[in-house]
Short mmCIF file of C-alpha atoms and ligand atoms in Angstrom, two decimals:
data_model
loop_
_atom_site.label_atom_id
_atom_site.label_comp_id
_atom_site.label_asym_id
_atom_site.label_seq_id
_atom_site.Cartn_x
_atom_site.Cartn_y
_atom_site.Cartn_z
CA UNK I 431 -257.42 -86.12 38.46
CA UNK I 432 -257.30 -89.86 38.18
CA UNK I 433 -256.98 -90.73 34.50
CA UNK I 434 -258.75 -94.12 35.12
CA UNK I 435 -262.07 -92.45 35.42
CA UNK I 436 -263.80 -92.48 32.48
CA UNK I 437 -265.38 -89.09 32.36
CA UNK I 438 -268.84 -88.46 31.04
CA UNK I 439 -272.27 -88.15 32.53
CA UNK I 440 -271.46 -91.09 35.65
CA UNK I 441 -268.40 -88.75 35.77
CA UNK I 442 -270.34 -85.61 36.46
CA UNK I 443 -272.98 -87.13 38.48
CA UNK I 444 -270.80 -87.53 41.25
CA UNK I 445 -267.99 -84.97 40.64
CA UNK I 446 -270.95 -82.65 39.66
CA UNK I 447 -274.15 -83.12 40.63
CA UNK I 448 -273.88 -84.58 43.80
CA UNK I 449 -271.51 -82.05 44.84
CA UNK I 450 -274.42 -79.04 44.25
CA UNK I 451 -276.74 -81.08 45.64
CA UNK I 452 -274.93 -81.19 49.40
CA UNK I 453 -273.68 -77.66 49.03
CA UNK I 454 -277.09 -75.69 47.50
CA UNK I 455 -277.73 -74.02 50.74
CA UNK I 456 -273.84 -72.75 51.28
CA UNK I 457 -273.12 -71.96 47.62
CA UNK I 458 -276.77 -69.85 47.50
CA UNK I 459 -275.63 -67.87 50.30
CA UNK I 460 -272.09 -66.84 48.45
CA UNK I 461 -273.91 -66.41 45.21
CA UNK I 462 -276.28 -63.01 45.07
CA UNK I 463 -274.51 -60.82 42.51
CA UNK I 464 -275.48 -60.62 39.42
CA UNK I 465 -272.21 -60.47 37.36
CA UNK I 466 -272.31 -57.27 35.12
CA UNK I 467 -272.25 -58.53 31.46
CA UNK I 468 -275.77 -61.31 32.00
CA UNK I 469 -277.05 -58.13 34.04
CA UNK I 470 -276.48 -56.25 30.73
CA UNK I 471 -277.89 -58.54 28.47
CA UNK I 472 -281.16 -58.97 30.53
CA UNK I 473 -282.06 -55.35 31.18
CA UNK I 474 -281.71 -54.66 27.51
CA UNK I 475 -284.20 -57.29 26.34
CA UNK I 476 -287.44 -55.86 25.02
CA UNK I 477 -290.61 -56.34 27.58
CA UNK I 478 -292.39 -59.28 27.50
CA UNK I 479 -289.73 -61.30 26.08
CA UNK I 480 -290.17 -64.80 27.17
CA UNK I 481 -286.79 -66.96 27.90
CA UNK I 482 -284.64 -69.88 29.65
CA UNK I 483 -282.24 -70.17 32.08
CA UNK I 484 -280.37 -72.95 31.51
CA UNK I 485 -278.30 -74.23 35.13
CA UNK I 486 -280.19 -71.45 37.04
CA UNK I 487 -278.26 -71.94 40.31
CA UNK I 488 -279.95 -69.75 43.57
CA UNK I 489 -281.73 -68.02 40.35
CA UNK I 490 -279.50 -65.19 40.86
CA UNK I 491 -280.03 -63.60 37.50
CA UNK I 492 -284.05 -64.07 38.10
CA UNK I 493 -284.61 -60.73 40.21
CA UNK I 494 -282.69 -58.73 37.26
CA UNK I 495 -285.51 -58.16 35.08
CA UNK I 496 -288.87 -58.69 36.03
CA UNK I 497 -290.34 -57.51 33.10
CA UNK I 498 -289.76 -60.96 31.39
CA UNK I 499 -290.36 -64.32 31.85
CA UNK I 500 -288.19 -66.99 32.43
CA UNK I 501 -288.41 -70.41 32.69
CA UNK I 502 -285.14 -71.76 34.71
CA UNK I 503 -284.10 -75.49 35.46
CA UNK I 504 -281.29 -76.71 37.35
CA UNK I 505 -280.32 -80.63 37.71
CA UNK I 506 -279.94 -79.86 41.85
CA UNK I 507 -283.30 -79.93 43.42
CA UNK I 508 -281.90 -78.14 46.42
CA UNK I 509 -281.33 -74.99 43.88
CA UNK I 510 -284.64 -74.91 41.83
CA UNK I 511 -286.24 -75.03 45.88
CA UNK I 512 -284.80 -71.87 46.25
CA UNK I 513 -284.53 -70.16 42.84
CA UNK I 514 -288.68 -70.65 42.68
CA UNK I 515 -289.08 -68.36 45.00
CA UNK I 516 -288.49 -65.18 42.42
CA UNK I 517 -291.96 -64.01 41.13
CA UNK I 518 -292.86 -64.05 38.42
CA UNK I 519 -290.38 -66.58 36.59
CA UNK I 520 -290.80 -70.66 37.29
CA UNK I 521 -287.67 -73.16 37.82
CA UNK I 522 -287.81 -76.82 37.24
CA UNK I 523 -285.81 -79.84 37.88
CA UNK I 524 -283.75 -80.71 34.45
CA UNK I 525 -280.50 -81.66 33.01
CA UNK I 526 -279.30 -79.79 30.32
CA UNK I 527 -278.32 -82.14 27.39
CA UNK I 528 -282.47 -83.32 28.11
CA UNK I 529 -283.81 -79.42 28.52
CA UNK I 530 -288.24 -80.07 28.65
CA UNK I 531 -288.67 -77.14 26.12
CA UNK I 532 -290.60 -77.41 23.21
CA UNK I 533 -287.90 -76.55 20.45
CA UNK I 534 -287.39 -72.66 18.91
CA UNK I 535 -289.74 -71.66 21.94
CA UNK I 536 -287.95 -68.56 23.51
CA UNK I 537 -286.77 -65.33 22.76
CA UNK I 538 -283.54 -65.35 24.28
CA UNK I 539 -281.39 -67.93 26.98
CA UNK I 540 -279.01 -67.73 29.17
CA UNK I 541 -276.28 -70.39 30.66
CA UNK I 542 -273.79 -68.95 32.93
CA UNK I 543 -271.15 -70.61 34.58
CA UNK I 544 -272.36 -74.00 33.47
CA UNK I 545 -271.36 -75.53 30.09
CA UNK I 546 -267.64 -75.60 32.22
CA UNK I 547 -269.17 -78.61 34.22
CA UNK I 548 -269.53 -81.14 31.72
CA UNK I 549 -266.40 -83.59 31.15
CA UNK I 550 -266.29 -83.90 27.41
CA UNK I 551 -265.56 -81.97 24.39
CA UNK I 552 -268.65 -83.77 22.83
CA UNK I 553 -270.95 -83.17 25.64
CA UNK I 554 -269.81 -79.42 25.78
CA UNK I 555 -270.96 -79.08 22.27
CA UNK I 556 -274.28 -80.72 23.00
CA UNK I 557 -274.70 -78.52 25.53
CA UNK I 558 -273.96 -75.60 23.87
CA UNK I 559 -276.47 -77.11 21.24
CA UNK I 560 -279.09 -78.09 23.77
CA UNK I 561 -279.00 -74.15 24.24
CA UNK I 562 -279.32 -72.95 20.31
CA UNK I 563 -282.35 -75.53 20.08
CA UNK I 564 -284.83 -73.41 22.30
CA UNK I 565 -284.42 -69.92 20.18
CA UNK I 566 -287.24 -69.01 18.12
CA UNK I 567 -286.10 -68.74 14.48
CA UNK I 568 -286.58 -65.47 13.27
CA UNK I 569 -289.18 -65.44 10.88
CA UNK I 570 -287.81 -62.97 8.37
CA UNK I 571 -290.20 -59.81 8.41
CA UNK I 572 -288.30 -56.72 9.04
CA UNK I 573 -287.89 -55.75 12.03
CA UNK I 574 -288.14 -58.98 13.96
CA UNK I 575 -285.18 -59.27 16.13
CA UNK I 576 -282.52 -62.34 16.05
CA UNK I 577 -282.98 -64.79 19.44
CA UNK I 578 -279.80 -64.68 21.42
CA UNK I 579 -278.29 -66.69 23.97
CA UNK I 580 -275.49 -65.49 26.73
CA UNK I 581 -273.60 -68.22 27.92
CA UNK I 582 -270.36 -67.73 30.14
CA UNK I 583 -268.04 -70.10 31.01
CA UNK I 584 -264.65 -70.42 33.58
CA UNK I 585 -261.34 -69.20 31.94
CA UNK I 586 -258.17 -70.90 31.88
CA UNK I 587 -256.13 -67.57 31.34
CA UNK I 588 -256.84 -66.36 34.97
CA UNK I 589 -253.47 -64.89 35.90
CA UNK I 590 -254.63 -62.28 38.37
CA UNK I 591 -256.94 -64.80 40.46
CA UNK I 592 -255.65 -66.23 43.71
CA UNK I 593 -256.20 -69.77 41.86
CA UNK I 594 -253.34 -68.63 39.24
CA UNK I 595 -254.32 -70.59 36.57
CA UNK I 596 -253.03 -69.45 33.24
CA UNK I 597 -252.19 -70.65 29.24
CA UNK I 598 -250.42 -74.01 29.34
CA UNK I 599 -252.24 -74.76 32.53
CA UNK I 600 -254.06 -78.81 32.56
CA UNK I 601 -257.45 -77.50 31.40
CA UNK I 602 -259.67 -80.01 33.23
CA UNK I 603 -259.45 -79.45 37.21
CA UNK I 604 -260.89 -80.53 40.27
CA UNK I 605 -261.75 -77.23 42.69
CA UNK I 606 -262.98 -77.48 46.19
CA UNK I 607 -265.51 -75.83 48.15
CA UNK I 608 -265.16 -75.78 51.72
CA UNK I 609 -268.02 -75.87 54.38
CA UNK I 610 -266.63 -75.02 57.49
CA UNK I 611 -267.70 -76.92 60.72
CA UNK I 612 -270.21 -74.73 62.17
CA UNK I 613 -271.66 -73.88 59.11
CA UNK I 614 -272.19 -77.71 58.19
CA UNK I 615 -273.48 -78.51 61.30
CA UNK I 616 -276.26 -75.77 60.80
CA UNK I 617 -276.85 -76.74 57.65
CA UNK I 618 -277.70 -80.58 58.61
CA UNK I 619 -280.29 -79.50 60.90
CA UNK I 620 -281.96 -78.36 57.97
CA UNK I 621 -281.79 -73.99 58.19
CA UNK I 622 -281.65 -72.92 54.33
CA UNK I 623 -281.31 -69.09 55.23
CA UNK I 624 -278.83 -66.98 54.29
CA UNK I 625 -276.11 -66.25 56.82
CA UNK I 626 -275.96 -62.72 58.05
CA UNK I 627 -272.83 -60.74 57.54
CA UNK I 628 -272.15 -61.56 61.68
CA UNK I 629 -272.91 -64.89 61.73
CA UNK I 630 -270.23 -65.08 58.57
CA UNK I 631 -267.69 -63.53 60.42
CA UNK I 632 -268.12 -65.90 63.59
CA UNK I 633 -267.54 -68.77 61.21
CA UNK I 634 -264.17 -67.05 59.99
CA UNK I 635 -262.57 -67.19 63.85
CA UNK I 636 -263.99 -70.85 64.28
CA UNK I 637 -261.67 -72.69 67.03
CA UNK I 638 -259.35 -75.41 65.77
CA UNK I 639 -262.07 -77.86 66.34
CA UNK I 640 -264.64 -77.13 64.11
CA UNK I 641 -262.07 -76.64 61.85
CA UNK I 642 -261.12 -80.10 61.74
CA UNK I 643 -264.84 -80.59 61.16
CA UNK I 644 -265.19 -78.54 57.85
CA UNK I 645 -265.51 -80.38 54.99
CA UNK I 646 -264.28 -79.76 51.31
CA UNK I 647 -266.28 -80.97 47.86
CA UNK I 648 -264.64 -81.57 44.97
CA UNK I 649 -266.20 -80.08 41.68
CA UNK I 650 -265.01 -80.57 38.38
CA UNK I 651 -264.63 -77.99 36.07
CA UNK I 652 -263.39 -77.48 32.49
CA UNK I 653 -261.25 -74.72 31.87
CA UNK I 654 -261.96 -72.38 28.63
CA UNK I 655 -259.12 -71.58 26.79
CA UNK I 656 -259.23 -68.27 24.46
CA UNK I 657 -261.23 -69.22 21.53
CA UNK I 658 -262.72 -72.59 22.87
CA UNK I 659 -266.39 -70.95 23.55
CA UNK I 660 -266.64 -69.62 19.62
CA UNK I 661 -264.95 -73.15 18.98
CA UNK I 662 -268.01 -74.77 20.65
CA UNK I 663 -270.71 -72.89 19.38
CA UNK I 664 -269.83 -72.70 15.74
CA UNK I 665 -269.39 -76.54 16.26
CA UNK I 666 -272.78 -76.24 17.71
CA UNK I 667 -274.24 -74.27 14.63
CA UNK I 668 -274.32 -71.44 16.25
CA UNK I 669 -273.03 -67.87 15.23
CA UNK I 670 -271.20 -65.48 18.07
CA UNK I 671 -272.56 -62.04 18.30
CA UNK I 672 -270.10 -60.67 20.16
CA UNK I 673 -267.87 -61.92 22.97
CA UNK I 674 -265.65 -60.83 25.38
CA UNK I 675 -263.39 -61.58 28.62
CA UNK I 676 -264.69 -60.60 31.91
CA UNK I 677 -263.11 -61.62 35.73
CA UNK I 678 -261.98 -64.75 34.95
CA UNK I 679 -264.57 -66.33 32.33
CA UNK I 680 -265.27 -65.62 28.36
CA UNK I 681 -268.61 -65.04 27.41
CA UNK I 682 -270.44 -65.16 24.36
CA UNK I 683 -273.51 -64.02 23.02
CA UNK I 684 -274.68 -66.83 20.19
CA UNK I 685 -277.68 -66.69 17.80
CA UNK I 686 -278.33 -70.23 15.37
CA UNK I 687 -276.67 -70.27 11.97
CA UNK I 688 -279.58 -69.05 9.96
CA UNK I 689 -280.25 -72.13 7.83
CA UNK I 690 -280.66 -74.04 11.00
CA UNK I 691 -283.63 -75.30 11.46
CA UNK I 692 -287.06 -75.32 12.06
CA UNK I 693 -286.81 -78.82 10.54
CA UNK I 694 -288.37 -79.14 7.58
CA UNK I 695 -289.07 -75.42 6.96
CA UNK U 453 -295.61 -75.15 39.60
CA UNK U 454 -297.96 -72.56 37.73
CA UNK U 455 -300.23 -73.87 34.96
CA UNK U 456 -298.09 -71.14 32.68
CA UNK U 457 -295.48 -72.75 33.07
CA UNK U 458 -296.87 -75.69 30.88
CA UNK U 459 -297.26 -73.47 28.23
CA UNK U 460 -293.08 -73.67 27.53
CA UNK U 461 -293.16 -77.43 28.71
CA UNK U 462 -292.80 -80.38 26.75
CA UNK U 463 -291.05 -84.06 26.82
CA UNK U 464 -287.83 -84.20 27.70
CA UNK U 465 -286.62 -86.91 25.81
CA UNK U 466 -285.03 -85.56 22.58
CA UNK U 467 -287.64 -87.77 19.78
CA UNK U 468 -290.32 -87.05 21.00
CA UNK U 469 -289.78 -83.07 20.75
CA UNK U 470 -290.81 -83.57 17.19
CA UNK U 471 -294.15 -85.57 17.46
CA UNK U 472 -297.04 -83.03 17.89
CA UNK U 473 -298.43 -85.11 20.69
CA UNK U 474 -295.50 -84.48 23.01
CA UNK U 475 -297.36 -80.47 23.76
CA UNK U 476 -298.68 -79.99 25.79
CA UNK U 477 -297.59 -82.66 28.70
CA UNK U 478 -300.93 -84.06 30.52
CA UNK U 479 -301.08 -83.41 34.52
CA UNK U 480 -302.68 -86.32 36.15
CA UNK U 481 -303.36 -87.21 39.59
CA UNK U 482 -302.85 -83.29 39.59
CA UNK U 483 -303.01 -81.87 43.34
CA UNK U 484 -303.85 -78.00 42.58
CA UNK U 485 -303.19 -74.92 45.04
CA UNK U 486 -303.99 -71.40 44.85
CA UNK U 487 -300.81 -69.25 45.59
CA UNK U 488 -302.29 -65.52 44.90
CA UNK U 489 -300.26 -63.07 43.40
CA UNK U 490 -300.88 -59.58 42.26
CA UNK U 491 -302.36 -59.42 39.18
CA UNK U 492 -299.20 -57.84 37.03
CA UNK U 493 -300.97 -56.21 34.06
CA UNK U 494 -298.09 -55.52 31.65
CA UNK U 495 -296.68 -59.00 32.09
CA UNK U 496 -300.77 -60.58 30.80
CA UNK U 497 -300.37 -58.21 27.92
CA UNK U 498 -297.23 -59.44 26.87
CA UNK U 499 -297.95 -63.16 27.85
CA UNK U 500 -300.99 -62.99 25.40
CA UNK U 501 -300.00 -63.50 22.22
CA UNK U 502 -297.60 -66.58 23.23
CA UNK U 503 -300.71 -68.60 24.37
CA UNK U 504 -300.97 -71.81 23.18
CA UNK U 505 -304.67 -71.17 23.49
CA UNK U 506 -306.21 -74.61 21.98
CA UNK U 507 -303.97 -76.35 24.16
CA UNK U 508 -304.48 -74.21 27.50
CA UNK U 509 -307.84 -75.01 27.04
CA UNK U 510 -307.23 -78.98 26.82
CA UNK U 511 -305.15 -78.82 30.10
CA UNK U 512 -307.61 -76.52 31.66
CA UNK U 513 -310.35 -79.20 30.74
CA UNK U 514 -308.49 -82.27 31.84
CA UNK U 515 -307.80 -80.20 35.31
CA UNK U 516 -311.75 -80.06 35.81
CA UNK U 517 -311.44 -75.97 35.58
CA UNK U 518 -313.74 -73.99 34.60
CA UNK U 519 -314.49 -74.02 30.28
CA UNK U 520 -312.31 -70.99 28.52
CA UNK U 521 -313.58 -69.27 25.55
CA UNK U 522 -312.61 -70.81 22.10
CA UNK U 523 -310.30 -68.19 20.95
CA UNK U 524 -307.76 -66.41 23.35
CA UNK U 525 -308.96 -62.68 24.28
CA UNK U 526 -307.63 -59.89 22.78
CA UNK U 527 -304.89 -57.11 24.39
CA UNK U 528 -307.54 -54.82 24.41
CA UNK U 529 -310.26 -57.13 26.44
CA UNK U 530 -307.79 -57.11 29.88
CA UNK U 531 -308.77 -53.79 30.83
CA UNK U 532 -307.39 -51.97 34.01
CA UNK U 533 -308.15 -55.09 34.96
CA UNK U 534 -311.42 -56.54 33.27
CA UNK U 535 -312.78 -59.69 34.78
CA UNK U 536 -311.42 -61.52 31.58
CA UNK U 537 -307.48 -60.30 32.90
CA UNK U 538 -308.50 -61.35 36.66
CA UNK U 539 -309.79 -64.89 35.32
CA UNK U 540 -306.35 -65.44 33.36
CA UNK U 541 -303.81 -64.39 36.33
CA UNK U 542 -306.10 -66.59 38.42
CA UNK U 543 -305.36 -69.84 35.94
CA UNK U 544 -302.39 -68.75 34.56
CA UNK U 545 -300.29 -67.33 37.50
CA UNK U 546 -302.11 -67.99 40.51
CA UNK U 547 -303.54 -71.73 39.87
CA UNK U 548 -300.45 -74.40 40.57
CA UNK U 549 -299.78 -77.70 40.58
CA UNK U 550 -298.29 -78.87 44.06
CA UNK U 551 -298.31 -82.67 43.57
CA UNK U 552 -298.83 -84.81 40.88
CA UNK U 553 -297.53 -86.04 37.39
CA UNK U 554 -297.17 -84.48 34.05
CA UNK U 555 -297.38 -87.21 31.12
CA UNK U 556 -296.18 -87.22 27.74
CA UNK U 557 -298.74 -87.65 25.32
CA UNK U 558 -296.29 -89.38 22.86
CA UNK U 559 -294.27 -91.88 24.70
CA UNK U 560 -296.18 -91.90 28.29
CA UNK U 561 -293.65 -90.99 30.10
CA UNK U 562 -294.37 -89.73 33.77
CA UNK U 563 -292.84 -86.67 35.12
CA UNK U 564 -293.35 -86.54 38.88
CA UNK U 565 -294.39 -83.39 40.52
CA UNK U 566 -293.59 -82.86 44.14
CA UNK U 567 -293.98 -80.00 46.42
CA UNK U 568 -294.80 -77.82 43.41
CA UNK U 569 -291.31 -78.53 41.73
CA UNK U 570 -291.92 -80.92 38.64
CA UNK U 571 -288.81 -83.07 38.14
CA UNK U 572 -287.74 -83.93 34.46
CA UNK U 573 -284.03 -85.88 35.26
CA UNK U 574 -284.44 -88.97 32.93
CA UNK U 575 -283.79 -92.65 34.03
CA UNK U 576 -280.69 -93.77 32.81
CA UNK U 577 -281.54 -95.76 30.11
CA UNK U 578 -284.21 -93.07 28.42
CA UNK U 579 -281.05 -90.33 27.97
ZN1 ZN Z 1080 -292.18 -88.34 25.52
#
């Protein structure tokens, strides 16, 4: 990664943004499976429960539960036009550092696989902030539970993956995604479907020509070390629930320090 | 977007969270659609009591919709469904915005609304 760069939020708009912007369609059609732990923590929420989904992606995690409500944003417009389409929950076009929530408004939140995209230690705080902010507070009457948020992030200790990242590795990394020729082609003439298993395979035994076609995005990512995501969210004011390692990422489930807010109170 | 939605919906600039008049964000110029839906009685029941009635009612009048009662009905008055539960999915879920803007009520600012997907990335200089 060039060190000239200065990174930040011009950083991530093109090494970021951009980059999910031109690949929504492709990266929806890799990304249907829920990964176990968020699938966990959103089948155990109580009905009704009313909640954010911060970075929603394809909405992936919106067909979980349907017996909440979830309000999901993404900063790629190309996502939210396809993560709208899961009834009953709404997705709007936001960044995260400026979420449109009223503050302390839901019950619980979710960020996976998001936080890892922004460039600085500051802005991953903010972020993890931004996140704290839209849990209610609990009021104090027994038996009202605390407002949580899941939030998952990449993992630098990734020994087993084909990527072989691991401890001691440059934490800050530029990964590609590759749209091979035929695929791109299809995409530019405007089909957002889903590719069918055959239709995948096809694109695997491309001829050398499209190949030369394909064409790889960088995206940059920030690599958790063990520790980092408590790091952030006690930085944050946050408190972490519990936490764990699973395929490649740490997750964390985070509730605000008590005597945080609402302001005033 | 659904009118629900503008229940968890405020300003996205960070000062104006604070000021009262930021909730609930004004649609204007508002282009409304029906998209039905079936009515989903467990998830009206547990939408209820997070109402922001007083102020459902001020976007509901500003929309030209039809008056809603002063105070928000009770669990008990949605029936298996009552009229009063049909009338709310009808706002609530079914009733949408496809084009037009959502305004602050603090600082003005204009959220744009297009193909029922409102947009709240900030200009540069507002972050
Ligand atoms: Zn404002």
């Amino acid at each position: 990664m060039s060190k000239l760069e200065a990174r930040g939020e011009g950083y991530e708009a093109e090494h970021v943004h951009s980059v999910y912007e031109e690949i929504a369609s492709h990266f929806s059609s890799t990304r249907y499976k829920p990964w176990p732990i968020v699938e966990r923590f959103l089948k155990e929420l109580p009905d009704g429960a009313v909640g954010a989904d911060v970075g929603c992606g394809n909405g992936k995690y919106l067909t979980v539960n349907p017996r909440v409500f979830i309000v999901a944003s993404d900063r790629s417009t190309n996502l939210v036009k396809i993560a709208r389409q899961h009834q009953p929950h709404v997705a709007v076009v936001a960044d995260n550092l400026s979420l449109p929530h009223p503050l302390y408004c839901f019950d619980f939140a979710i960020s996976i696989a998001v936080i890892h995209h922004l460039s600085t230690s500051a802005r991953r705080v903010e972020a993890v902030r931004a996140v704290l902010d839209l849990l209610r507070r609990p009021s104090g009457d027994v038996g009202d539970s605390e407002s949580r948020a899941l939030i998952y992030v990449w993992a630098l200790e990734q020994k087993d993956s084909r990527r072989g990242w691991d401890e001691g590795h440059e934490q800050d990394v530029m990964v590609p995604w590759v749209i091979k020729g035929g695929q791109k082609a299809k995409r530019v003439k405007g089909q957002r479907k889903r590719k069918s298993e055959a239709e995948h395979q096809d694109s695997e035994e491309q001829t050398l020509a499209e190949q030369l076609q394909s064409k790889t995005y960088m995206r940059y990512y920030h690599l958790y070390r063990k520790g980092e995501l408590r790091h952030d969210i006690e930085e944050a004011g946050g408190v972490v629930i519990d936490s764990g390692y699973e395929k490649d990422n740490w997750w964390a489930i985070a509730s605000p320090k008590r005597d945080t807010g609402p302001i005033g109170s | 977007m659904k009118l629900l939605t503008l229940n968890f919906l405020t300003c996205a600039i960070k000062t104006c969270k604070t000021s009262p008049s930021s909730f609930p964000l004004h649609p204007q110029d508002a282009e409304l659609e029906i998209v039905e839906s079936d009515v989903n009685m467990a998830f009206l029941r547990n939408i209820l009591p997070r109402l922001m009635w007083e102020e459902l009612r001020g976007i509901t009048r500003e929309l030209g919709l039809p008056e809603l009662p002063e105070t928000a009905p009770a669990a008990e008055d949605l029936g298996e469904p009552s009229q009063v539960a049909k009338d709310l999915h009808r706002l609530l879920l079914e009733t949408s915005i496809r084009e037009g803007k959502l305004v602050c009520g603090n600082c003005g600012h204009e959220y744009a609304v297009k193909e029922g997907i409102a947009n709240f990335l900030l200009p540069g200089h507002l972050v």
